[in-house]
Each structure stands twice: as C-alpha cells, then as structure tokens.
Amino acid sequence: MHLINLFSASLEITSVQIIYTSALGILFGLVYLVTKNLTVTIISHTLIDFIAFMADPKAIFGLGHPTVNLIDFVFNLTILIIFFAYAKLFLKKINLKKLQKNWN
C-alpha cells in the first residue's frame, strides 16, 4: 500500500517507507505468533502512527518536500536486515510444524 506514495513523494522517501513498514510487518507478525492476539499488533501500529503524526503532521499527509539522505536509508535498510535475520532465527527456534499443528 505504501507504493501509492510514489504519486505524491519521491522514490527515496517511498523506498524508506517500504523498508520501514516491511520491518514493522515482520515484527508484528512475530508478535502475533507469540501472543496469538491481533489486538496487540493493532494497538502497536496505532501508537506508532500517532507518535509519527505528533512528531511531524506534514509528513503524514505528504505535505512539504521531505528528503532522505544516504545515512537514513542505510540505517532503515540495516533495521530491515536485522528484523529478517531475527524472524528467521525465531521461526527456526519455535519449530514451524509445531506452530502449524497448534493453529489447527
């Protein structure tokens, strides 16, 4: 859904948003696997959006012309890579077959 921002934001801004939301998606997925409670992830997402809005309302509505420097981009990409690695280790540890059995 964040690809839609390409209509109002630069490729750099949209790329960072996609990296950031992918990392959060992995984190929220892991939280759901552990808690089996979607409410926790919904509240977390709401709080993150609220804090972002309070920090810079213009950025939420796509106003202004924000820019992304290389350091911000690399930092966000590093976070995504760490989250992917953690998710892989986490899923390996909990034994995916056991998890699927519990869902049925």
PDB file of C-alpha atoms in Angstrom:
ATOM      1  CA  MET A   1       0.000   0.000   0.000  1.00  0.00           C
ATOM      2  CA  HIS A   2       2.898   2.389   0.598  1.00  0.00           C
ATOM      3  CA  LEU A   3       3.810   2.210  -3.098  1.00  0.00           C
ATOM      4  CA  ILE A   4       0.858   4.534  -3.640  1.00  0.00           C
ATOM      5  CA  ASN A   5       3.040   7.243  -2.089  1.00  0.00           C
ATOM      6  CA  LEU A   6       5.015   7.340  -5.332  1.00  0.00           C
ATOM      7  CA  PHE A   7       2.234   9.589  -6.633  1.00  0.00           C
ATOM      8  CA  SER A   8       2.985  12.232  -4.002  1.00  0.00           C
ATOM      9  CA  ALA A   9       6.505  11.521  -2.711  1.00  0.00           C
ATOM     10  CA  SER A  10       9.900  10.818  -4.171  1.00  0.00           C
ATOM     11  CA  LEU A  11      11.258   7.354  -4.847  1.00  0.00           C
ATOM     12  CA  GLU A  12      13.727   7.809  -1.974  1.00  0.00           C
ATOM     13  CA  ILE A  13      11.006   8.642   0.566  1.00  0.00           C
ATOM     14  CA  THR A  14       8.799   5.790  -0.644  1.00  0.00           C
ATOM     15  CA  SER A  15      11.739   3.348  -0.512  1.00  0.00           C
ATOM     16  CA  VAL A  16      12.438   4.199   3.119  1.00  0.00           C
ATOM     17  CA  GLN A  17       8.729   3.854   3.945  1.00  0.00           C
ATOM     18  CA  ILE A  18       8.613   0.425   2.321  1.00  0.00           C
ATOM     19  CA  ILE A  19      11.739  -0.735   4.170  1.00  0.00           C
ATOM     20  CA  TYR A  20      10.384   0.578   7.468  1.00  0.00           C
ATOM     21  CA  THR A  21       6.921  -0.919   7.020  1.00  0.00           C
ATOM     22  CA  SER A  22       8.408  -4.258   5.966  1.00  0.00           C
ATOM     23  CA  ALA A  23      10.476  -4.373   9.147  1.00  0.00           C
ATOM     24  CA  LEU A  24       7.414  -3.494  11.221  1.00  0.00           C
ATOM     25  CA  GLY A  25       5.389  -6.134   9.398  1.00  0.00           C
ATOM     26  CA  ILE A  26       7.941  -8.765  10.363  1.00  0.00           C
ATOM     27  CA  LEU A  27       7.915  -7.561  13.949  1.00  0.00           C
ATOM     28  CA  PHE A  28       4.111  -7.516  14.121  1.00  0.00           C
ATOM     29  CA  GLY A  29       3.988 -11.000  12.595  1.00  0.00           C
ATOM     30  CA  LEU A  30       6.351 -12.334  15.242  1.00  0.00           C
ATOM     31  CA  VAL A  31       4.344 -10.637  17.998  1.00  0.00           C
ATOM     32  CA  TYR A  32       1.201 -12.283  16.670  1.00  0.00           C
ATOM     33  CA  LEU A  33       2.875 -15.707  16.519  1.00  0.00           C
ATOM     34  CA  VAL A  34       3.873 -15.386  20.162  1.00  0.00           C
ATOM     35  CA  THR A  35       0.714 -13.796  21.580  1.00  0.00           C
ATOM     36  CA  LYS A  36      -1.905 -15.186  19.154  1.00  0.00           C
ATOM     37  CA  ASN A  37      -3.571 -11.822  19.761  1.00  0.00           C
ATOM     38  CA  LEU A  38      -4.122  -9.375  16.910  1.00  0.00           C
ATOM     39  CA  THR A  39      -5.118  -6.611  19.337  1.00  0.00           C
ATOM     40  CA  VAL A  40      -1.500  -6.174  20.466  1.00  0.00           C
ATOM     41  CA  THR A  41      -0.320  -5.523  16.916  1.00  0.00           C
ATOM     42  CA  ILE A  42      -3.240  -3.183  16.162  1.00  0.00           C
ATOM     43  CA  ILE A  43      -2.528  -1.092  19.259  1.00  0.00           C
ATOM     44  CA  SER A  44       1.207  -1.031  18.447  1.00  0.00           C
ATOM     45  CA  HIS A  45       0.526   0.133  14.891  1.00  0.00           C
ATOM     46  CA  THR A  46      -1.845   2.828  16.152  1.00  0.00           C
ATOM     47  CA  LEU A  47       0.717   4.110  18.658  1.00  0.00           C
ATOM     48  CA  ILE A  48       3.472   4.216  16.038  1.00  0.00           C
ATOM     49  CA  ASP A  49       1.255   6.194  13.643  1.00  0.00           C
ATOM     50  CA  PHE A  50       0.140   8.546  16.419  1.00  0.00           C
ATOM     51  CA  ILE A  51       3.718   9.250  17.504  1.00  0.00           C
ATOM     52  CA  ALA A  52       4.758   9.852  13.884  1.00  0.00           C
ATOM     53  CA  PHE A  53       1.834  12.235  13.407  1.00  0.00           C
ATOM     54  CA  MET A  54       2.675  14.160  16.579  1.00  0.00           C
ATOM     55  CA  ALA A  55       6.318  14.405  15.540  1.00  0.00           C
ATOM     56  CA  ASP A  56       5.575  15.776  12.058  1.00  0.00           C
ATOM     57  CA  PRO A  57       1.952  16.087  10.861  1.00  0.00           C
ATOM     58  CA  LYS A  58       3.121  17.380   7.467  1.00  0.00           C
ATOM     59  CA  ALA A  59       4.994  14.138   6.768  1.00  0.00           C
ATOM     60  CA  ILE A  60       1.908  12.018   7.433  1.00  0.00           C
ATOM     61  CA  PHE A  61      -0.171  13.952   4.937  1.00  0.00           C
ATOM     62  CA  GLY A  62       2.606  14.114   2.352  1.00  0.00           C
ATOM     63  CA  LEU A  63       2.950  17.888   2.612  1.00  0.00           C
ATOM     64  CA  GLY A  64       6.236  19.622   2.068  1.00  0.00           C
ATOM     65  CA  HIS A  65       9.148  18.047   0.269  1.00  0.00           C
ATOM     66  CA  PRO A  66      10.987  15.800   2.704  1.00  0.00           C
ATOM     67  CA  THR A  67      14.264  14.283   1.634  1.00  0.00           C
ATOM     68  CA  VAL A  68      16.160  11.178   2.648  1.00  0.00           C
ATOM     69  CA  ASN A  69      19.891  11.181   2.969  1.00  0.00           C
ATOM     70  CA  LEU A  70      22.075   8.119   2.488  1.00  0.00           C
ATOM     71  CA  ILE A  71      22.605   7.624   6.230  1.00  0.00           C
ATOM     72  CA  ASP A  72      18.834   7.423   6.874  1.00  0.00           C
ATOM     73  CA  PHE A  73      18.389   4.987   4.015  1.00  0.00           C
ATOM     74  CA  VAL A  74      21.237   2.700   5.144  1.00  0.00           C
ATOM     75  CA  PHE A  75      20.007   2.839   8.753  1.00  0.00           C
ATOM     76  CA  ASN A  76      16.492   1.748   7.748  1.00  0.00           C
ATOM     77  CA  LEU A  77      17.835  -0.959   5.465  1.00  0.00           C
ATOM     78  CA  THR A  78      20.020  -2.261   8.309  1.00  0.00           C
ATOM     79  CA  ILE A  79      16.983  -2.433  10.595  1.00  0.00           C
ATOM     80  CA  LEU A  80      15.115  -4.443   7.951  1.00  0.00           C
ATOM     81  CA  ILE A  81      18.010  -6.890   7.551  1.00  0.00           C
ATOM     82  CA  ILE A  82      18.223  -7.354  11.327  1.00  0.00           C
ATOM     83  CA  PHE A  83      14.466  -7.989  11.534  1.00  0.00           C
ATOM     84  CA  PHE A  84      14.642 -10.550   8.696  1.00  0.00           C
ATOM     85  CA  ALA A  85      17.509 -12.368  10.439  1.00  0.00           C
ATOM     86  CA  TYR A  86      15.693 -12.326  13.775  1.00  0.00           C
ATOM     87  CA  ALA A  87      12.490 -13.618  12.188  1.00  0.00           C
ATOM     88  CA  LYS A  88      14.384 -16.460  10.542  1.00  0.00           C
ATOM     89  CA  LEU A  89      16.043 -17.455  13.824  1.00  0.00           C
ATOM     90  CA  PHE A  90      12.764 -17.118  15.720  1.00  0.00           C
ATOM     91  CA  LEU A  91      10.813 -19.295  13.276  1.00  0.00           C
ATOM     92  CA  LYS A  92      13.578 -21.898  13.284  1.00  0.00           C
ATOM     93  CA  LYS A  93      13.559 -21.955  17.084  1.00  0.00           C
ATOM     94  CA  ILE A  94       9.803 -22.417  17.551  1.00  0.00           C
ATOM     95  CA  ASN A  95       9.605 -25.248  15.020  1.00  0.00           C
ATOM     96  CA  LEU A  96       7.208 -24.293  12.249  1.00  0.00           C
ATOM     97  CA  LYS A  97       5.480 -27.705  12.180  1.00  0.00           C
ATOM     98  CA  LYS A  98       4.613 -27.440  15.852  1.00  0.00           C
ATOM     99  CA  LEU A  99       3.214 -23.947  15.267  1.00  0.00           C
ATOM    100  CA  GLN A 100       1.058 -25.143  12.360  1.00  0.00           C
ATOM    101  CA  LYS A 101      -0.255 -28.015  14.475  1.00  0.00           C
ATOM    102  CA  ASN A 102      -1.307 -25.564  17.213  1.00  0.00           C
ATOM    103  CA  TRP A 103      -3.245 -23.456  14.703  1.00  0.00           C
ATOM    104  CA  ASN A 104      -5.393 -26.394  13.573  1.00  0.00           C
TER     105      ASN A 104
END
